[in-house]
mmCIF file of C-alpha atoms in Angstrom:
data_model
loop_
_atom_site.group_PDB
_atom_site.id
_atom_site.type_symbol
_atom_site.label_atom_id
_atom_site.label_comp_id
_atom_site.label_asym_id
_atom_site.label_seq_id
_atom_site.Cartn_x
_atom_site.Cartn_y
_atom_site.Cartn_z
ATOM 1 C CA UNK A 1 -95.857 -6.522 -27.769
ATOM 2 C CA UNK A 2 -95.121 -5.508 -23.957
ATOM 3 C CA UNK A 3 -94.926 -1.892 -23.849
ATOM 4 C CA UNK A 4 -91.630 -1.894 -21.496
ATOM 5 C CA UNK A 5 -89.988 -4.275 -24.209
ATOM 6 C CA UNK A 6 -90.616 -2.062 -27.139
ATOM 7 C CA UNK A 7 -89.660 1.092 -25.639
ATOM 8 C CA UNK A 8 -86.473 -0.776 -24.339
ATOM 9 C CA UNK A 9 -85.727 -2.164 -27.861
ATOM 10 C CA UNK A 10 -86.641 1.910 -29.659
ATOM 11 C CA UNK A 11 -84.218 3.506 -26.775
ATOM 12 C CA UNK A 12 -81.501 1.413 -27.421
ATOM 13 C CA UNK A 13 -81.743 1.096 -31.157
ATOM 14 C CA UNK A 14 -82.414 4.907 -31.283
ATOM 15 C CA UNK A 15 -79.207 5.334 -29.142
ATOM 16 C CA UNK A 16 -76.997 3.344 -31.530
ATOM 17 C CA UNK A 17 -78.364 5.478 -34.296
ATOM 18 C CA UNK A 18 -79.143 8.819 -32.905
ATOM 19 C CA UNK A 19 -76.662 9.035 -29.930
ATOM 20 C CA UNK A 20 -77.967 8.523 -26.700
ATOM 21 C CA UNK A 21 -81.149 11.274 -25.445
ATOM 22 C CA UNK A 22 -80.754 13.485 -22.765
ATOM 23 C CA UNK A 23 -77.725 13.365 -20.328
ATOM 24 C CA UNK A 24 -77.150 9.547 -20.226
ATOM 25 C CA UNK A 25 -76.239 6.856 -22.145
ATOM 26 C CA UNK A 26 -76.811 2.758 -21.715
ATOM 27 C CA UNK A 27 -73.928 2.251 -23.476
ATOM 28 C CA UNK A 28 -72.437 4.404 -25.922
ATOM 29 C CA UNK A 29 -70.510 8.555 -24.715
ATOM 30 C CA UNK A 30 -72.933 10.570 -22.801
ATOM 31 C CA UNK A 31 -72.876 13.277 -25.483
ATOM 32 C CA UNK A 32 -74.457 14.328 -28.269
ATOM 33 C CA UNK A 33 -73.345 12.528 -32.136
ATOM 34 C CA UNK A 34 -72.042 9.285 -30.576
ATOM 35 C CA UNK A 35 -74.685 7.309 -32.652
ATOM 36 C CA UNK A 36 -73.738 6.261 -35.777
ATOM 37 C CA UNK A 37 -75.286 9.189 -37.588
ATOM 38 C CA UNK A 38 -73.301 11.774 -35.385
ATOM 39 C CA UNK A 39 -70.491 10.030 -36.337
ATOM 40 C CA UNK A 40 -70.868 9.766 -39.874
ATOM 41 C CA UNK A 41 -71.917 13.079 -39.916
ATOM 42 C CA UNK A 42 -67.866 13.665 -39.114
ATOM 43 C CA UNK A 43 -66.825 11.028 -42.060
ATOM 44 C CA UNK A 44 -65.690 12.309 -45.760
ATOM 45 C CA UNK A 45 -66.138 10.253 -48.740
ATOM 46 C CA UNK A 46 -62.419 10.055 -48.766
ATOM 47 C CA UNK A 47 -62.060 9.103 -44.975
ATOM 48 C CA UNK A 48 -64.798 6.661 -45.595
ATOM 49 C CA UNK A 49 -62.998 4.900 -48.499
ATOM 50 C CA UNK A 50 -59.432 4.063 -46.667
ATOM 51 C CA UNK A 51 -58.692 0.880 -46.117
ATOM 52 C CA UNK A 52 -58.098 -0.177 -42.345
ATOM 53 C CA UNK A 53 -57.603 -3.772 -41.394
ATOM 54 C CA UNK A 54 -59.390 -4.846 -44.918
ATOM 55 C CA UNK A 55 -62.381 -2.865 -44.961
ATOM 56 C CA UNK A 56 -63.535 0.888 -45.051
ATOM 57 C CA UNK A 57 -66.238 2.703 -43.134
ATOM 58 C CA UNK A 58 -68.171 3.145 -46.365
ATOM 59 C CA UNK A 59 -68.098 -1.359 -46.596
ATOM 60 C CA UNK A 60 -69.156 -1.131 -42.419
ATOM 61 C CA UNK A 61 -72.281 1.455 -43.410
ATOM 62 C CA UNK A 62 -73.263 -0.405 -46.263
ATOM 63 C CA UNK A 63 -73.005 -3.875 -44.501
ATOM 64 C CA UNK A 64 -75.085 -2.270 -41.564
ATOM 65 C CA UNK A 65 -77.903 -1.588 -44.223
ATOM 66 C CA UNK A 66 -78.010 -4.331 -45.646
ATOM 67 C CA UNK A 67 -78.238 -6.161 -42.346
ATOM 68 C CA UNK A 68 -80.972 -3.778 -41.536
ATOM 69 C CA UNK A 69 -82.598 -4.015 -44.923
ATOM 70 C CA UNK A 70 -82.533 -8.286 -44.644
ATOM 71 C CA UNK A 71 -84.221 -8.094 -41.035
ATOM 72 C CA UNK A 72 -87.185 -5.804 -42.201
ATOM 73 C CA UNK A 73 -88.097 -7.887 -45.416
ATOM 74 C CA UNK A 74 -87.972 -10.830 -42.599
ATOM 75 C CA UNK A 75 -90.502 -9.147 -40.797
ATOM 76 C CA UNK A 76 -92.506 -7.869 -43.583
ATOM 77 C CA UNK A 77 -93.183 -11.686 -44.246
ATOM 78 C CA UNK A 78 -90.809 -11.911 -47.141
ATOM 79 C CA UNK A 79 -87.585 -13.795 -47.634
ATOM 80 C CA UNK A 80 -84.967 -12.321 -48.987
ATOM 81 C CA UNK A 81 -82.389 -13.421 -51.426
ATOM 82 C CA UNK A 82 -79.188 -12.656 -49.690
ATOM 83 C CA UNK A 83 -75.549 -12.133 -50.826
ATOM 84 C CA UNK A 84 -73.501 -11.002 -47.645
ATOM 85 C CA UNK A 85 -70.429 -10.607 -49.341
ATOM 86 C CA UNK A 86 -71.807 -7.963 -51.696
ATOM 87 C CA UNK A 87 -71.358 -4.900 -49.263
ATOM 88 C CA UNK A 88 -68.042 -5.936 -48.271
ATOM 89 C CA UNK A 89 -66.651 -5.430 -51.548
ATOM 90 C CA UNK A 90 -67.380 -1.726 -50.908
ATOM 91 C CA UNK A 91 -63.746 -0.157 -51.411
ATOM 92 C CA UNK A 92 -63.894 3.799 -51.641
ATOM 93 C CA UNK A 93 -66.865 6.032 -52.572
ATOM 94 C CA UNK A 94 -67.470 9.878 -54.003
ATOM 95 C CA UNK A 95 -69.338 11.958 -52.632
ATOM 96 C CA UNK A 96 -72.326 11.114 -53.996
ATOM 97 C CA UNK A 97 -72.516 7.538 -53.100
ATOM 98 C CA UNK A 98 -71.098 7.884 -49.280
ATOM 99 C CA UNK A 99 -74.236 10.662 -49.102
ATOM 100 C CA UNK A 100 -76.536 7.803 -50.521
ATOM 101 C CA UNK A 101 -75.333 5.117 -48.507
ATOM 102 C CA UNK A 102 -76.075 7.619 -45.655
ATOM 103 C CA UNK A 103 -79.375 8.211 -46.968
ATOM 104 C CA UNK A 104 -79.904 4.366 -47.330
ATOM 105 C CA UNK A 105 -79.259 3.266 -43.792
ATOM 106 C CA UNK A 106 -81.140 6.294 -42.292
ATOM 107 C CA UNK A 107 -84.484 4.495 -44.773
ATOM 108 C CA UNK A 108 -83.678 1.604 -43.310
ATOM 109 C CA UNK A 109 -83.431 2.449 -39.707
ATOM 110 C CA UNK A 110 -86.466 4.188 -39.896
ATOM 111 C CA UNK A 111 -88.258 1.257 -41.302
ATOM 112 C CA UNK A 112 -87.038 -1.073 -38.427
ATOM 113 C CA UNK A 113 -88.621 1.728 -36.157
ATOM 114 C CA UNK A 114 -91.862 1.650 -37.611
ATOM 115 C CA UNK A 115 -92.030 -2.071 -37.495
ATOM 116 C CA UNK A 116 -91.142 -2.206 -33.612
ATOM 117 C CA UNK A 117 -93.899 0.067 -33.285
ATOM 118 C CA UNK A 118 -96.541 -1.359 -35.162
ATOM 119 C CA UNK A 119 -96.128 -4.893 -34.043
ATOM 120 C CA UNK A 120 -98.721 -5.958 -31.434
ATOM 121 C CA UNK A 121 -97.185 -9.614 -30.506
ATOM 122 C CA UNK A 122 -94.132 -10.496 -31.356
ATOM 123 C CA UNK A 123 -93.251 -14.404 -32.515
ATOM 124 C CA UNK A 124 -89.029 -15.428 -31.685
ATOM 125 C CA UNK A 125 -88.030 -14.876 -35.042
ATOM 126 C CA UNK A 126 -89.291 -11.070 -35.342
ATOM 127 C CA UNK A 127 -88.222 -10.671 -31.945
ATOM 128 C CA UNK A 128 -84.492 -12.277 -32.596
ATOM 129 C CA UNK A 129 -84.434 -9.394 -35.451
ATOM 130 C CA UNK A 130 -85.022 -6.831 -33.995
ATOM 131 C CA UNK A 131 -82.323 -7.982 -31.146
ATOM 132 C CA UNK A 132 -79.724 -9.074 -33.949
ATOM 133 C CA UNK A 133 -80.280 -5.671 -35.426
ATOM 134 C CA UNK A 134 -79.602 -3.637 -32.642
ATOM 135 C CA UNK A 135 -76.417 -5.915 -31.949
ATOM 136 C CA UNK A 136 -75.179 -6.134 -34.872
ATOM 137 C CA UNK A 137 -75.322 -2.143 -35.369
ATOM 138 C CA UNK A 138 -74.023 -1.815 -32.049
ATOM 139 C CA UNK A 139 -70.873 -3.504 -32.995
ATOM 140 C CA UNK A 140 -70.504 -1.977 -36.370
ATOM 141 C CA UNK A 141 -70.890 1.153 -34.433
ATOM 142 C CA UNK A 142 -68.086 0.507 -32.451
ATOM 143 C CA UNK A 143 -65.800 -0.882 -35.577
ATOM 144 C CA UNK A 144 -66.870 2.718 -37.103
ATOM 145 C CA UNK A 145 -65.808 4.650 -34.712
ATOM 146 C CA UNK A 146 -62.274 2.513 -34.352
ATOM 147 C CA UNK A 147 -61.514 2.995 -37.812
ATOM 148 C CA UNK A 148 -62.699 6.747 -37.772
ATOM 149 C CA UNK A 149 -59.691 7.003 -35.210
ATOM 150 C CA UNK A 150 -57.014 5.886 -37.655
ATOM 151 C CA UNK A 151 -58.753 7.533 -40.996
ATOM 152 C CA UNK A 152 -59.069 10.977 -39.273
ATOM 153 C CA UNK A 153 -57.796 13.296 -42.207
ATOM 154 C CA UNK A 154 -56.337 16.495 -40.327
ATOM 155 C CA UNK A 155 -58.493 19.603 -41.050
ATOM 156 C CA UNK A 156 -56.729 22.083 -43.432
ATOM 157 C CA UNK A 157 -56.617 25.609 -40.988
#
C-alpha cells in the first residue's frame, strides 16, 4: 500500500476514534476527547440507554462494532454471517455491558489498525473497507455526540 494513503487512512480513522492529535483537526473539535472514545468516556450506562429518535448511544456503539467487526473478518479473507438488525435492538445497558461494549469497539478498532498497517497492496474491496469504516464511524460519531446533547444527565453538585 502507498505510504501517504495509509497514513492518511490511520490519521483520520485514529481521529474519529482518538480525537484529533496535536492542535488540529481534519474534521472533528480541535481539542482533546472529541473522538468517539473521549466522548464515551463522558457517557453513563444510564445516559447510554435513553431512547432518542428510536435508538440509544449504547445501539450506535454497538452498531459501530459490529460494522467494524464485519469489515475486518472481510479482510481477514472470511465472510461473515451478518444480521444488521441485531445491534439495533440494543435498548438500555448496566454498567457492565456499556463498559464491555466499550471494551469491544476499542478490540475492534485496534484490529482495523493493525490490518491498515500490515497490508502491503491493497485490492478495491479491502480498500472500500477500510473507507466505509472510517465513514461509517465518522457518522455514528456525529449521531453520538447529537444524542449525547439531549441525554446529558445534570451532574449531582
Amino acid at each position: 500500500m502507498n505510504d501517504m494513503l495509509r497514513e492518511s487512512l490511520k490519521v483520520l480513522i485514529k481521529e474519529t476514534f482518538d480525537g484529533p492529535s496535536g492542535n488540529g483537526s481534519w474534521y472533528t473539535e480541535s481539542k482533546p476527547g472529541s473522538g468517539i472514545f473521549g466522548t464515551l468516556e463522558k457517557v453513563s450506562a444510564e445516559e447510554a440507554s435513553i431512547l432518542v429518535q428510536g435508538t440509544t448511544i449504547a445501539a450506535h456503539i454497538d452498531h459501530t462494532r459490529y460494522y467494524l467487526w464485519m469489515a475486518n473478518t472481510y479482510m481477514k479473507g472470511d465472510k461473515p454471517e451478518l444480521d444488521w438488525s441485531k445491534s439495533w435492538k440494543i435498548s438500555s445497558v448496566d454498567e457492565n455491558t456499556w463498559s464491555r461494549f466499550k471494551v469491544e469497539l476499542q478490540n475492534e478498532y485496534t484490529t482495523l489498525l493493525e490490518y491498515i498497517n500490515s497490508f502491503t497492496s491493497l485490492d478495491q474491496q479491502t480498500l472500500n473497507s477500510i473507507l466505509g469504516s472510517l465513514a461509517h464511524s465518522a457518522y455514528h460519531l456525529g449521531a453520538i455526540r447529537q444524542i449525547f446533547k439531549a441525554v446529558k444527565v445534570p451532574s449531582q453538585t
